[in-house]
Amino acid sequence: YFPEGIAGTSLVRPPRGFDKEHQHIEDLKRKSFFLMRSVTMKTAKSKDIVEEVAATYKAAMPLMKFLAKALEVQI
């Protein structure tokens, strides 16, 4: 669903206290997170667009749950 992966703005350097060689350093440097999915105009105009959007949101749910847990907010 998200071929570009997670995107967003990032710090230039690792956050204080994190090793610059940490296996997840690029994610630890992120200041924002977003996913984006592109579809063709044909898909956007199709009668199935609502189902496509619902499936996309469902695919994004694991990231949303992870971020909510990290921020200690309930979704």
JSON list of C-alpha atoms in Angstrom, two decimals:
[
{"chain": "A", "resi": 1, "resn": "TYR", "atom": "CA", "xyz": [0.00, 0.00, 0.00]},
{"chain": "A", "resi": 2, "resn": "PHE", "atom": "CA", "xyz": [2.80, 2.43, 0.80]},
{"chain": "A", "resi": 3, "resn": "PRO", "atom": "CA", "xyz": [5.70, 1.83, -1.59]},
{"chain": "A", "resi": 4, "resn": "GLU", "atom": "CA", "xyz": [7.57, 4.96, -0.44]},
{"chain": "A", "resi": 5, "resn": "GLY", "atom": "CA", "xyz": [7.40, 3.82, 3.18]},
{"chain": "A", "resi": 6, "resn": "ILE", "atom": "CA", "xyz": [7.15, 6.25, 6.08]},
{"chain": "A", "resi": 7, "resn": "ALA", "atom": "CA", "xyz": [8.04, 9.85, 5.29]},
{"chain": "A", "resi": 8, "resn": "GLY", "atom": "CA", "xyz": [8.27, 13.11, 7.20]},
{"chain": "A", "resi": 9, "resn": "THR", "atom": "CA", "xyz": [10.71, 15.72, 8.42]},
{"chain": "A", "resi": 10, "resn": "SER", "atom": "CA", "xyz": [13.78, 14.55, 10.30]},
{"chain": "A", "resi": 11, "resn": "LEU", "atom": "CA", "xyz": [16.52, 15.81, 12.56]},
{"chain": "A", "resi": 12, "resn": "VAL", "atom": "CA", "xyz": [19.94, 16.24, 10.97]},
{"chain": "A", "resi": 13, "resn": "ARG", "atom": "CA", "xyz": [21.71, 14.52, 13.86]},
{"chain": "A", "resi": 14, "resn": "PRO", "atom": "CA", "xyz": [20.59, 11.65, 16.10]},
{"chain": "A", "resi": 15, "resn": "PRO", "atom": "CA", "xyz": [18.62, 12.63, 19.20]},
{"chain": "A", "resi": 16, "resn": "ARG", "atom": "CA", "xyz": [20.73, 13.07, 22.34]},
{"chain": "A", "resi": 17, "resn": "GLY", "atom": "CA", "xyz": [21.49, 9.71, 23.93]},
{"chain": "A", "resi": 18, "resn": "PHE", "atom": "CA", "xyz": [21.10, 7.62, 20.75]},
{"chain": "A", "resi": 19, "resn": "ASP", "atom": "CA", "xyz": [24.00, 5.97, 18.94]},
{"chain": "A", "resi": 20, "resn": "LYS", "atom": "CA", "xyz": [24.34, 7.22, 15.36]},
{"chain": "A", "resi": 21, "resn": "GLU", "atom": "CA", "xyz": [24.80, 3.57, 14.33]},
{"chain": "A", "resi": 22, "resn": "HIS", "atom": "CA", "xyz": [21.49, 2.41, 15.87]},
{"chain": "A", "resi": 23, "resn": "GLN", "atom": "CA", "xyz": [19.67, 0.13, 13.42]},
{"chain": "A", "resi": 24, "resn": "HIS", "atom": "CA", "xyz": [16.58, 2.38, 13.48]},
{"chain": "A", "resi": 25, "resn": "ILE", "atom": "CA", "xyz": [18.35, 5.74, 13.65]},
{"chain": "A", "resi": 26, "resn": "GLU", "atom": "CA", "xyz": [16.55, 7.18, 10.61]},
{"chain": "A", "resi": 27, "resn": "ASP", "atom": "CA", "xyz": [13.19, 6.53, 12.27]},
{"chain": "A", "resi": 28, "resn": "LEU", "atom": "CA", "xyz": [14.47, 7.82, 15.62]},
{"chain": "A", "resi": 29, "resn": "LYS", "atom": "CA", "xyz": [15.46, 11.09, 13.93]},
{"chain": "A", "resi": 30, "resn": "ARG", "atom": "CA", "xyz": [11.95, 11.68, 12.55]},
{"chain": "A", "resi": 31, "resn": "LYS", "atom": "CA", "xyz": [10.02, 14.70, 13.81]},
{"chain": "A", "resi": 32, "resn": "SER", "atom": "CA", "xyz": [6.87, 13.77, 11.90]},
{"chain": "A", "resi": 33, "resn": "PHE", "atom": "CA", "xyz": [5.41, 10.67, 10.31]},
{"chain": "A", "resi": 34, "resn": "PHE", "atom": "CA", "xyz": [3.13, 10.20, 7.36]},
{"chain": "A", "resi": 35, "resn": "LEU", "atom": "CA", "xyz": [2.17, 7.61, 4.80]},
{"chain": "A", "resi": 36, "resn": "MET", "atom": "CA", "xyz": [0.91, 8.43, 1.36]},
{"chain": "A", "resi": 37, "resn": "ARG", "atom": "CA", "xyz": [-0.65, 6.24, -1.29]},
{"chain": "A", "resi": 38, "resn": "SER", "atom": "CA", "xyz": [-1.01, 7.25, -4.90]},
{"chain": "A", "resi": 39, "resn": "VAL", "atom": "CA", "xyz": [-3.76, 5.85, -7.09]},
{"chain": "A", "resi": 40, "resn": "THR", "atom": "CA", "xyz": [-4.56, 6.26, -10.73]},
{"chain": "A", "resi": 41, "resn": "MET", "atom": "CA", "xyz": [-7.29, 8.61, -11.90]},
{"chain": "A", "resi": 42, "resn": "LYS", "atom": "CA", "xyz": [-9.21, 5.53, -13.00]},
{"chain": "A", "resi": 43, "resn": "THR", "atom": "CA", "xyz": [-9.16, 4.21, -9.43]},
{"chain": "A", "resi": 44, "resn": "ALA", "atom": "CA", "xyz": [-10.05, 7.62, -8.00]},
{"chain": "A", "resi": 45, "resn": "LYS", "atom": "CA", "xyz": [-13.12, 7.79, -10.26]},
{"chain": "A", "resi": 46, "resn": "SER", "atom": "CA", "xyz": [-14.18, 4.18, -9.77]},
{"chain": "A", "resi": 47, "resn": "LYS", "atom": "CA", "xyz": [-17.25, 3.07, -7.85]},
{"chain": "A", "resi": 48, "resn": "ASP", "atom": "CA", "xyz": [-14.86, 1.19, -5.51]},
{"chain": "A", "resi": 49, "resn": "ILE", "atom": "CA", "xyz": [-13.00, 4.28, -4.27]},
{"chain": "A", "resi": 50, "resn": "VAL", "atom": "CA", "xyz": [-14.63, 4.16, -0.82]},
{"chain": "A", "resi": 51, "resn": "GLU", "atom": "CA", "xyz": [-13.44, 0.59, -0.34]},
{"chain": "A", "resi": 52, "resn": "GLU", "atom": "CA", "xyz": [-9.96, 1.58, -1.59]},
{"chain": "A", "resi": 53, "resn": "VAL", "atom": "CA", "xyz": [-9.77, 4.41, 0.93]},
{"chain": "A", "resi": 54, "resn": "ALA", "atom": "CA", "xyz": [-11.01, 2.16, 3.74]},
{"chain": "A", "resi": 55, "resn": "ALA", "atom": "CA", "xyz": [-8.40, -0.49, 2.88]},
{"chain": "A", "resi": 56, "resn": "THR", "atom": "CA", "xyz": [-5.69, 2.18, 2.85]},
{"chain": "A", "resi": 57, "resn": "TYR", "atom": "CA", "xyz": [-6.67, 3.43, 6.31]},
{"chain": "A", "resi": 58, "resn": "LYS", "atom": "CA", "xyz": [-6.75, -0.15, 7.56]},
{"chain": "A", "resi": 59, "resn": "ALA", "atom": "CA", "xyz": [-3.23, -0.71, 6.21]},
{"chain": "A", "resi": 60, "resn": "ALA", "atom": "CA", "xyz": [-2.04, 2.43, 8.06]},
{"chain": "A", "resi": 61, "resn": "MET", "atom": "CA", "xyz": [-3.53, 1.32, 11.39]},
{"chain": "A", "resi": 62, "resn": "PRO", "atom": "CA", "xyz": [-0.42, -0.52, 12.71]},
{"chain": "A", "resi": 63, "resn": "LEU", "atom": "CA", "xyz": [1.62, 2.70, 12.40]},
{"chain": "A", "resi": 64, "resn": "MET", "atom": "CA", "xyz": [-1.15, 4.71, 14.06]},
{"chain": "A", "resi": 65, "resn": "LYS", "atom": "CA", "xyz": [-1.35, 2.21, 16.95]},
{"chain": "A", "resi": 66, "resn": "PHE", "atom": "CA", "xyz": [2.43, 2.29, 17.38]},
{"chain": "A", "resi": 67, "resn": "LEU", "atom": "CA", "xyz": [2.53, 6.11, 17.44]},
{"chain": "A", "resi": 68, "resn": "ALA", "atom": "CA", "xyz": [-0.45, 6.33, 19.82]},
{"chain": "A", "resi": 69, "resn": "LYS", "atom": "CA", "xyz": [1.21, 3.89, 22.21]},
{"chain": "A", "resi": 70, "resn": "ALA", "atom": "CA", "xyz": [4.53, 5.78, 22.02]},
{"chain": "A", "resi": 71, "resn": "LEU", "atom": "CA", "xyz": [2.73, 9.05, 22.80]},
{"chain": "A", "resi": 72, "resn": "GLU", "atom": "CA", "xyz": [0.51, 7.40, 25.43]},
{"chain": "A", "resi": 73, "resn": "VAL", "atom": "CA", "xyz": [-2.72, 8.47, 23.74]},
{"chain": "A", "resi": 74, "resn": "GLN", "atom": "CA", "xyz": [-5.76, 6.32, 23.14]},
{"chain": "A", "resi": 75, "resn": "ILE", "atom": "CA", "xyz": [-7.16, 5.86, 19.64]}
]
